[in-house]
Amino acid sequence: MESQLVVDRLTEAVEVLRQVESNLRTSSDEVWHKRRPDGRKVRVLIRASIISLGEIDTVKQEFSADVWLAAWYKEPLLKGKKHREEVDWDDQWHPRIVLFNAVSVDKHEKKHHLILEEGDDVPIVQQSNRIRATFKEQMELFDFPFDNQELTIQLMSDWPIGQVEFAKNMGIKDTIRTDTFTGSQEWELFGHLLCKPSITNQDQSTSHYRYPLYNITAHVQRKMGFYVWNIAFIMFLIMALSFTAFSVPPNEPADRLGVTLTLLLTSVAFKFVVTQSLPTISYLTLLDKYVLLCMIFQCLMAVQNALASIVSNAWLFDLVSMAVLAGIVFFTHLVFGVLMFVKIRSTNKQLRQADKEYLELCENIDRFYQRTKCTISGFTDEEVEAIVGPAKPAGIDNSKQMGIDETQTVRVRVSSKVTPPADLPGSVPDVQPSRNNKYHV
């Protein structure tokens, strides 16, 4: 009995302590993010692979994607660790990467790995993310339906640019699968994936800081066949049928106007069809302009029908009007044809340039891998130059377009090579990967 009484008293004491702990805790889901004790700016390498690109919604200006993302960064605080099971990842510093333009996230799986260099006990942390989400994209629809769109996934770090910077992992290629694209009936997906770092604008932040961004961009081109044959061609036929009003005698204006205005109302109905295929935008697309010009032509035809009943020589007036209106139709379609040709040619030139940029980078990465068998590179500018040469591609060193003070950037780079005081926790010199050593993802 006495032992049972002691057990009951201990149980009551444990329960009281739990209640006290619960009252002292400010929030059960509160997370504190620790700054680096050495104060260094961390370069985080990113590699992206779009596994599947889903529905592209022009009206909502959204697209869905299934993406695999990996981030690598050196972590001196884990010196001596060899296995990921030895690390409490909830208690470690991390780059706090978020999906900046995500509308909703359906799935997000995160894993951590430790990668060791031969002969060095300071590991590289690899954070792998498998994400299925819907992203917001501001679409440019001036050339609709002859438009192409940049579908961009934006990553952002919640650390300001003084603590974290993004860069591409120059040891492995970014990829996108075109065979799993579900919108192939409406869009053509290109096989290049352009990834470049940037930073937020001052108006994108609620604080005085600016934050690093990483843009992962795929290109799609709209297949125009549906809109050309089902809207533009039908509008052309309706407009051409307006000339049948000349078969009605000029002295019967009511019948003539009945034909013209009926066709005009049909055009108005088609205008609503075009509107349903687009978001609420304040500018006219190329298809909008064509439909409106067809309607303006029909209005001119209605004015001609009304005037034909009051002029003295109605037959001559009809003949001249028919010739002038036919000339307007021919000239308008000629201008539209030239304009479409120029737009399509300009678009194809831009996409070929993007393809060329992507393929050149892939060739450089392949040559580097064949020479070194290294799959993680880009922690220093020297490593980047070893792959792409002295002339860095756009987005690798973009301090000028980011608006960063170049002198400040130099100070950061120089200070990063200085060994911090030994009394700081986790303070060790930066360890640069050797070309003779191998990192394996």
Short mmCIF file of C-alpha atoms in Angstrom, two decimals:
data_model
loop_
_atom_site.label_atom_id
_atom_site.label_comp_id
_atom_site.label_asym_id
_atom_site.label_seq_id
_atom_site.Cartn_x
_atom_site.Cartn_y
_atom_site.Cartn_z
CA MET A 1 0.00 0.00 0.00
CA GLU A 2 2.77 2.44 0.83
CA SER A 3 4.54 1.77 -2.50
CA GLN A 4 1.29 2.33 -4.39
CA LEU A 5 0.78 5.60 -2.52
CA VAL A 6 4.28 6.76 -3.49
CA VAL A 7 3.62 5.93 -7.15
CA ASP A 8 0.34 7.87 -7.09
CA ARG A 9 2.02 10.91 -5.50
CA LEU A 10 4.80 10.83 -8.13
CA THR A 11 2.23 10.60 -10.91
CA GLU A 12 0.41 13.63 -9.53
CA ALA A 13 3.69 15.55 -9.29
CA VAL A 14 4.56 14.76 -12.92
CA GLU A 15 1.12 15.95 -14.05
CA VAL A 16 1.53 19.21 -12.11
CA LEU A 17 4.94 19.80 -13.74
CA ARG A 18 3.45 19.22 -17.18
CA GLN A 19 0.73 21.78 -16.50
CA VAL A 20 3.32 24.31 -15.32
CA GLU A 21 5.39 23.73 -18.50
CA SER A 22 2.29 24.14 -20.64
CA ASN A 23 1.42 27.46 -18.97
CA LEU A 24 4.93 28.80 -19.41
CA ARG A 25 5.05 27.90 -23.12
CA THR A 26 3.94 30.90 -25.23
CA SER A 27 2.85 28.84 -28.21
CA SER A 28 2.93 25.15 -29.01
CA ASP A 29 3.94 25.80 -32.62
CA GLU A 30 6.29 28.74 -32.09
CA VAL A 31 9.58 28.40 -33.96
CA TRP A 32 12.71 30.41 -33.24
CA HIS A 33 15.14 30.82 -36.11
CA LYS A 34 18.75 31.03 -35.05
CA ARG A 35 21.23 33.30 -36.76
CA ARG A 36 24.64 31.93 -37.61
CA PRO A 37 26.99 32.39 -34.66
CA ASP A 38 29.91 33.27 -36.97
CA GLY A 39 27.84 35.95 -38.79
CA ARG A 40 28.91 34.76 -42.23
CA LYS A 41 26.96 35.15 -45.42
CA VAL A 42 26.03 31.73 -46.73
CA ARG A 43 25.90 30.88 -50.40
CA VAL A 44 23.17 28.32 -51.04
CA LEU A 45 23.36 26.33 -54.27
CA ILE A 46 20.07 25.40 -55.93
CA ARG A 47 19.22 22.68 -58.41
CA ALA A 48 15.71 22.35 -59.87
CA SER A 49 13.98 19.58 -61.77
CA ILE A 50 10.38 20.00 -62.94
CA ILE A 51 8.94 16.50 -62.93
CA SER A 52 5.55 17.45 -64.27
CA LEU A 53 4.03 20.71 -65.42
CA GLY A 54 0.27 20.64 -64.92
CA GLU A 55 -2.65 22.83 -65.89
CA ILE A 56 -2.01 26.38 -67.08
CA ASP A 57 -5.03 28.55 -66.30
CA THR A 58 -4.97 31.72 -68.39
CA VAL A 59 -8.04 33.21 -66.71
CA LYS A 60 -6.75 32.76 -63.14
CA GLN A 61 -3.14 33.33 -64.29
CA GLU A 62 -1.94 30.25 -62.43
CA PHE A 63 -0.13 27.02 -63.21
CA SER A 64 0.56 23.85 -61.27
CA ALA A 65 3.80 21.90 -61.12
CA ASP A 66 5.42 18.90 -59.47
CA VAL A 67 8.97 19.94 -58.66
CA TRP A 68 12.08 18.45 -57.09
CA LEU A 69 14.35 21.07 -55.53
CA ALA A 70 17.69 20.60 -53.83
CA ALA A 71 19.71 23.14 -51.84
CA TRP A 72 23.32 22.71 -50.77
CA TYR A 73 25.25 24.77 -48.26
CA LYS A 74 28.39 24.28 -46.17
CA GLU A 75 27.82 23.84 -42.47
CA PRO A 76 30.95 24.16 -40.28
CA LEU A 77 28.75 23.72 -37.20
CA LEU A 78 28.32 20.07 -38.15
CA LYS A 79 32.02 19.39 -38.31
CA GLY A 80 32.73 15.79 -37.43
CA LYS A 81 29.24 14.56 -38.26
CA LYS A 82 29.11 11.78 -40.82
CA HIS A 83 25.52 10.56 -40.87
CA ARG A 84 22.29 12.50 -41.03
CA GLU A 85 20.90 10.43 -38.14
CA GLU A 86 23.44 12.12 -35.86
CA VAL A 87 21.89 15.56 -36.44
CA ASP A 88 18.81 17.10 -34.85
CA TRP A 89 17.63 19.00 -37.93
CA ASP A 90 14.98 20.94 -36.02
CA ASP A 91 17.72 22.55 -33.96
CA GLN A 92 20.03 23.46 -36.88
CA TRP A 93 20.46 26.60 -38.94
CA HIS A 94 18.79 26.38 -42.34
CA PRO A 95 18.32 28.80 -45.26
CA ARG A 96 14.55 29.18 -44.67
CA ILE A 97 13.57 28.68 -48.31
CA VAL A 98 9.93 29.43 -49.10
CA LEU A 99 7.86 29.36 -52.30
CA PHE A 100 7.45 33.08 -52.94
CA ASN A 101 4.69 32.93 -55.59
CA ALA A 102 2.86 29.78 -54.45
CA VAL A 103 -0.92 30.05 -54.20
CA SER A 104 -1.42 26.64 -52.59
CA VAL A 105 0.85 23.73 -51.71
CA ASP A 106 -0.66 20.27 -52.01
CA LYS A 107 2.46 18.33 -51.08
CA HIS A 108 5.84 19.19 -49.58
CA GLU A 109 8.28 16.47 -48.52
CA LYS A 110 11.61 17.57 -47.09
CA LYS A 111 14.71 15.46 -46.44
CA HIS A 112 18.23 16.23 -45.27
CA HIS A 113 21.50 14.56 -46.21
CA LEU A 114 25.14 15.03 -45.28
CA ILE A 115 27.75 14.98 -48.03
CA LEU A 116 31.41 14.60 -47.08
CA GLU A 117 34.50 15.48 -49.05
CA GLU A 118 37.34 12.99 -48.96
CA GLY A 119 39.88 14.13 -46.44
CA ASP A 120 37.63 16.74 -44.80
CA ASP A 121 35.26 16.37 -41.87
CA VAL A 122 33.20 19.52 -42.59
CA PRO A 123 30.05 18.33 -44.37
CA ILE A 124 27.82 19.89 -46.97
CA VAL A 125 24.13 19.83 -46.12
CA GLN A 126 21.76 18.80 -48.89
CA GLN A 127 18.13 19.73 -48.38
CA SER A 128 15.85 17.89 -50.82
CA ASN A 129 12.29 19.03 -51.43
CA ARG A 130 9.53 17.30 -53.41
CA ILE A 131 6.78 19.86 -53.99
CA ARG A 132 3.43 19.79 -55.72
CA ALA A 133 1.90 23.26 -55.75
CA THR A 134 -0.01 25.90 -57.69
CA PHE A 135 1.88 29.07 -58.56
CA LYS A 136 0.80 32.57 -59.55
CA GLU A 137 2.13 33.96 -62.82
CA GLN A 138 1.42 37.41 -64.26
CA MET A 139 0.83 36.55 -67.91
CA GLU A 140 1.55 38.90 -70.78
CA LEU A 141 -1.42 38.63 -73.16
CA PHE A 142 -0.81 41.46 -75.61
CA ASP A 143 -0.13 38.94 -78.42
CA PHE A 144 -2.88 36.46 -77.50
CA PRO A 145 -3.37 33.91 -79.09
CA PHE A 146 0.13 34.14 -80.60
CA ASP A 147 1.70 34.57 -77.18
CA ASN A 148 4.36 32.69 -75.26
CA GLN A 149 4.57 32.69 -71.48
CA GLU A 150 7.32 32.45 -68.90
CA LEU A 151 6.20 30.17 -66.08
CA THR A 152 8.38 31.06 -63.09
CA ILE A 153 8.70 29.37 -59.74
CA GLN A 154 10.20 31.85 -57.28
CA LEU A 155 12.13 30.72 -54.24
CA MET A 156 12.87 33.19 -51.48
CA SER A 157 14.87 33.02 -48.30
CA ASP A 158 13.45 34.59 -45.16
CA TRP A 159 17.01 35.65 -44.30
CA PRO A 160 18.01 39.03 -45.81
CA ILE A 161 20.65 39.33 -48.51
CA GLY A 162 23.32 40.13 -45.95
CA GLN A 163 23.06 36.58 -44.60
CA VAL A 164 22.07 34.36 -47.54
CA GLU A 165 22.60 34.43 -51.29
CA PHE A 166 21.35 32.00 -53.91
CA ALA A 167 23.38 30.57 -56.77
CA LYS A 168 22.99 27.77 -59.26
CA ASN A 169 24.70 24.47 -58.57
CA MET A 170 27.09 24.47 -61.52
CA GLY A 171 27.92 20.78 -61.10
CA ILE A 172 24.57 19.41 -62.32
CA LYS A 173 22.00 20.43 -64.92
CA ASP A 174 18.52 21.74 -64.24
CA THR A 175 15.94 19.68 -66.10
CA ILE A 176 12.30 19.69 -67.14
CA ARG A 177 10.29 16.75 -68.43
CA THR A 178 8.24 17.49 -71.53
CA ASP A 179 6.69 14.02 -71.82
CA THR A 180 4.61 14.46 -68.64
CA PHE A 181 3.17 17.84 -69.65
CA THR A 182 -0.64 17.65 -69.32
CA GLY A 183 -1.40 20.84 -71.26
CA SER A 184 0.12 19.71 -74.55
CA GLN A 185 -3.19 20.18 -76.42
CA GLU A 186 -3.11 23.93 -75.83
CA TRP A 187 0.56 24.69 -75.18
CA GLU A 188 3.97 23.70 -76.49
CA LEU A 189 6.49 23.20 -73.68
CA PHE A 190 10.15 23.83 -74.42
CA GLY A 191 12.88 21.63 -73.02
CA HIS A 192 15.02 24.34 -71.43
CA LEU A 193 14.88 25.52 -67.82
CA LEU A 194 16.50 28.85 -67.03
CA CYS A 195 17.47 29.42 -63.40
CA LYS A 196 18.82 32.74 -62.16
CA PRO A 197 19.16 34.46 -58.78
CA SER A 198 17.83 37.92 -58.02
CA ILE A 199 16.63 39.90 -55.01
CA THR A 200 13.32 41.39 -53.96
CA ASN A 201 12.43 44.98 -54.71
CA GLN A 202 12.06 47.38 -51.84
CA ASP A 203 8.29 47.50 -52.29
CA GLN A 204 8.03 43.70 -52.05
CA SER A 205 9.15 43.68 -48.43
CA THR A 206 7.39 44.93 -45.33
CA SER A 207 10.73 45.56 -43.63
CA HIS A 208 13.78 47.63 -44.52
CA TYR A 209 15.63 44.53 -45.73
CA ARG A 210 15.81 42.95 -49.16
CA TYR A 211 15.74 39.21 -49.60
CA PRO A 212 17.32 36.79 -52.05
CA LEU A 213 15.19 35.23 -54.78
CA TYR A 214 15.82 32.36 -57.15
CA ASN A 215 13.79 32.23 -60.37
CA ILE A 216 13.15 28.89 -62.05
CA THR A 217 11.65 29.66 -65.47
CA ALA A 218 10.09 27.40 -68.08
CA HIS A 219 8.78 28.62 -71.43
CA VAL A 220 5.52 27.62 -73.11
CA GLN A 221 4.05 28.78 -76.39
CA ARG A 222 0.32 28.77 -77.02
CA LYS A 223 -0.99 26.65 -79.88
CA MET A 224 -3.06 29.15 -81.79
CA GLY A 225 -5.13 26.73 -83.91
CA PHE A 226 -8.21 26.66 -81.68
CA TYR A 227 -8.56 30.44 -81.56
CA VAL A 228 -7.73 30.98 -85.25
CA TRP A 229 -10.28 28.48 -86.58
CA ASN A 230 -13.02 28.78 -83.95
CA ILE A 231 -13.00 32.54 -83.36
CA ALA A 232 -10.94 34.53 -85.89
CA PHE A 233 -12.04 32.52 -88.94
CA ILE A 234 -15.72 32.55 -87.85
CA MET A 235 -15.50 36.30 -87.31
CA PHE A 236 -14.05 36.67 -90.80
CA LEU A 237 -16.96 34.71 -92.28
CA ILE A 238 -19.53 36.79 -90.38
CA MET A 239 -17.86 39.98 -91.55
CA ALA A 240 -17.70 38.71 -95.15
CA LEU A 241 -21.41 37.85 -95.04
CA SER A 242 -22.09 41.55 -94.42
CA PHE A 243 -21.54 42.10 -98.15
CA THR A 244 -24.73 40.09 -98.81
CA ALA A 245 -26.65 43.20 -97.70
CA PHE A 246 -25.85 44.69 -101.13
CA SER A 247 -28.18 42.07 -102.69
CA VAL A 248 -31.12 43.83 -101.07
CA PRO A 249 -32.40 46.82 -103.13
CA PRO A 250 -31.30 50.23 -101.76
CA ASN A 251 -34.89 51.38 -101.50
CA GLU A 252 -35.54 48.74 -98.80
CA PRO A 253 -33.28 49.99 -95.97
CA ALA A 254 -35.13 48.06 -93.26
CA ASP A 255 -34.28 44.70 -94.89
CA ARG A 256 -30.70 45.75 -95.51
CA LEU A 257 -30.22 46.93 -91.94
CA GLY A 258 -31.88 43.76 -90.66
CA VAL A 259 -29.19 41.63 -92.35
CA THR A 260 -26.31 43.84 -91.19
CA LEU A 261 -27.46 44.30 -87.59
CA THR A 262 -28.21 40.58 -87.20
CA LEU A 263 -24.64 39.78 -88.21
CA LEU A 264 -23.38 42.52 -85.87
CA LEU A 265 -25.23 40.93 -82.92
CA THR A 266 -23.63 37.60 -83.84
CA SER A 267 -20.22 39.27 -83.65
CA VAL A 268 -21.07 40.68 -80.22
CA ALA A 269 -21.84 37.15 -79.03
CA PHE A 270 -18.43 35.98 -80.26
CA LYS A 271 -16.82 38.86 -78.40
CA PHE A 272 -18.20 37.43 -75.16
CA VAL A 273 -16.65 34.05 -76.07
CA VAL A 274 -13.26 35.72 -76.40
CA THR A 275 -13.75 37.51 -73.07
CA GLN A 276 -14.39 34.23 -71.25
CA SER A 277 -11.02 32.90 -72.41
CA LEU A 278 -9.12 35.79 -70.81
CA PRO A 279 -8.70 37.31 -67.36
CA THR A 280 -10.01 40.79 -66.61
CA ILE A 281 -7.30 42.91 -68.19
CA SER A 282 -7.23 46.61 -69.00
CA TYR A 283 -5.59 46.30 -72.42
CA LEU A 284 -6.58 44.77 -75.76
CA THR A 285 -5.08 41.53 -76.98
CA LEU A 286 -4.35 40.89 -80.64
CA LEU A 287 -7.52 38.80 -80.95
CA ASP A 288 -9.55 41.56 -79.23
CA LYS A 289 -8.31 44.06 -81.80
CA TYR A 290 -9.25 41.78 -84.68
CA VAL A 291 -12.78 41.16 -83.33
CA LEU A 292 -13.32 44.88 -82.66
CA LEU A 293 -12.14 45.81 -86.15
CA CYS A 294 -14.60 43.30 -87.61
CA MET A 295 -17.38 44.90 -85.56
CA ILE A 296 -16.31 48.41 -86.63
CA PHE A 297 -16.45 47.26 -90.25
CA GLN A 298 -20.00 45.99 -89.70
CA CYS A 299 -20.94 49.35 -88.18
CA LEU A 300 -19.59 51.07 -91.30
CA MET A 301 -21.69 48.69 -93.35
CA ALA A 302 -24.79 49.67 -91.34
CA VAL A 303 -24.05 53.35 -91.94
CA GLN A 304 -23.71 52.65 -95.68
CA ASN A 305 -27.05 50.83 -95.71
CA ALA A 306 -28.74 53.83 -94.12
CA LEU A 307 -27.14 56.36 -96.48
CA ALA A 308 -27.90 54.30 -99.59
CA SER A 309 -31.62 54.93 -99.11
CA ILE A 310 -31.27 58.74 -99.24
CA VAL A 311 -28.64 59.38 -101.95
CA SER A 312 -29.81 60.22 -105.47
CA ASN A 313 -27.68 57.63 -107.35
CA ALA A 314 -27.94 54.62 -105.04
CA TRP A 315 -26.50 52.14 -107.57
CA LEU A 316 -23.25 54.12 -108.02
CA PHE A 317 -23.03 54.75 -104.27
CA ASP A 318 -23.32 50.98 -103.63
CA LEU A 319 -20.64 50.22 -106.19
CA VAL A 320 -18.15 52.72 -104.75
CA SER A 321 -18.97 51.68 -101.18
CA MET A 322 -18.42 48.00 -102.01
CA ALA A 323 -15.02 48.73 -103.56
CA VAL A 324 -13.91 50.91 -100.62
CA LEU A 325 -15.09 48.45 -97.98
CA ALA A 326 -13.47 45.52 -99.79
CA GLY A 327 -10.22 47.50 -99.93
CA ILE A 328 -10.45 48.17 -96.19
CA VAL A 329 -10.94 44.45 -95.51
CA PHE A 330 -7.99 43.49 -97.72
CA PHE A 331 -5.66 46.13 -96.25
CA THR A 332 -6.65 45.32 -92.65
CA HIS A 333 -6.00 41.60 -93.10
CA LEU A 334 -2.71 42.32 -94.85
CA VAL A 335 -1.58 44.42 -91.86
CA PHE A 336 -2.68 41.72 -89.43
CA GLY A 337 -0.88 39.06 -91.45
CA VAL A 338 2.39 41.03 -91.41
CA LEU A 339 1.96 41.79 -87.71
CA MET A 340 1.41 38.11 -86.85
CA PHE A 341 4.44 37.11 -88.92
CA VAL A 342 6.63 39.63 -87.08
CA LYS A 343 5.30 38.54 -83.67
CA ILE A 344 5.84 34.84 -84.37
CA ARG A 345 9.32 35.45 -85.75
CA SER A 346 10.29 37.58 -82.74
CA THR A 347 8.94 34.96 -80.33
CA ASN A 348 10.80 32.13 -82.05
CA LYS A 349 14.01 34.16 -81.95
CA GLN A 350 13.69 34.71 -78.20
CA LEU A 351 12.97 31.04 -77.56
CA ARG A 352 15.90 29.94 -79.73
CA GLN A 353 18.14 32.25 -77.72
CA ALA A 354 16.88 30.71 -74.48
CA ASP A 355 17.49 27.23 -75.91
CA LYS A 356 21.01 28.25 -76.91
CA GLU A 357 21.79 29.66 -73.47
CA TYR A 358 20.52 26.50 -71.78
CA LEU A 359 22.39 24.11 -74.10
CA GLU A 360 25.67 26.02 -73.77
CA LEU A 361 25.46 25.85 -69.99
CA CYS A 362 24.65 22.13 -70.14
CA GLU A 363 27.66 21.48 -72.37
CA ASN A 364 29.93 23.34 -69.95
CA ILE A 365 28.56 21.34 -67.03
CA ASP A 366 28.99 18.05 -68.91
CA ARG A 367 32.62 18.86 -69.75
CA PHE A 368 33.28 19.82 -66.15
CA TYR A 369 31.76 16.58 -64.86
CA GLN A 370 33.74 14.45 -67.33
CA ARG A 371 36.91 16.15 -66.12
CA THR A 372 36.30 16.14 -62.37
CA LYS A 373 33.32 13.84 -61.63
CA CYS A 374 32.13 16.59 -59.30
CA THR A 375 28.38 17.19 -58.96
CA ILE A 376 28.43 20.10 -56.50
CA SER A 377 30.16 23.30 -57.53
CA GLY A 378 29.57 27.04 -57.31
CA PHE A 379 30.35 27.99 -53.71
CA THR A 380 32.93 30.51 -54.96
CA ASP A 381 33.25 32.69 -58.04
CA GLU A 382 36.40 30.79 -58.96
CA GLU A 383 34.42 27.55 -59.17
CA VAL A 384 31.89 29.21 -61.46
CA GLU A 385 34.64 30.55 -63.71
CA ALA A 386 36.17 27.07 -63.94
CA ILE A 387 32.93 25.88 -65.59
CA VAL A 388 31.59 28.80 -67.64
CA GLY A 389 34.82 30.72 -68.16
CA PRO A 390 35.74 34.27 -67.11
CA ALA A 391 32.62 35.74 -68.73
CA LYS A 392 29.91 34.80 -66.27
CA PRO A 393 26.42 34.22 -67.59
CA ALA A 394 23.59 36.53 -66.70
CA GLY A 395 22.29 35.81 -63.24
CA ILE A 396 25.50 34.34 -61.80
CA ASP A 397 27.06 37.65 -60.83
CA ASN A 398 24.21 40.14 -60.93
CA SER A 399 25.24 42.55 -58.20
CA LYS A 400 24.82 45.55 -60.52
CA GLN A 401 21.32 44.71 -61.66
CA MET A 402 20.41 43.86 -58.08
CA GLY A 403 21.44 47.33 -56.98
CA ILE A 404 24.02 46.04 -54.49
CA ASP A 405 26.96 48.24 -53.66
CA GLU A 406 29.96 46.62 -55.39
CA THR A 407 32.36 47.76 -52.69
CA GLN A 408 30.17 46.16 -50.07
CA THR A 409 30.14 42.94 -52.08
CA VAL A 410 33.92 42.93 -52.25
CA ARG A 411 34.17 43.41 -48.49
CA VAL A 412 31.87 40.46 -47.92
CA ARG A 413 33.88 38.24 -50.24
CA VAL A 414 37.19 39.19 -48.69
CA SER A 415 35.93 38.81 -45.15
CA SER A 416 34.55 35.37 -45.96
CA LYS A 417 38.11 34.14 -46.51
CA VAL A 418 39.31 35.34 -43.14
CA THR A 419 39.40 32.74 -40.41
CA PRO A 420 37.03 33.86 -37.63
CA PRO A 421 38.09 33.83 -34.00
CA ALA A 422 38.43 30.35 -32.59
CA ASP A 423 36.23 31.10 -29.57
CA LEU A 424 33.09 31.44 -31.74
CA PRO A 425 31.00 28.28 -31.80
CA GLY A 426 31.45 26.45 -35.08
CA SER A 427 34.01 28.95 -36.37
CA VAL A 428 36.26 27.24 -38.90
CA PRO A 429 37.82 28.44 -42.15
CA ASP A 430 35.76 28.09 -45.33
CA VAL A 431 36.53 24.79 -46.94
CA GLN A 432 36.50 24.93 -50.74
CA PRO A 433 35.91 21.69 -52.65
CA SER A 434 38.96 20.48 -54.47
CA ARG A 435 38.79 19.62 -58.17
CA ASN A 436 40.32 16.24 -57.41
CA ASN A 437 37.67 15.36 -54.84
CA LYS A 438 34.17 14.18 -55.64
CA TYR A 439 30.81 15.15 -54.27
CA HIS A 440 28.04 12.72 -55.11
CA VAL A 441 24.40 13.77 -54.94
#
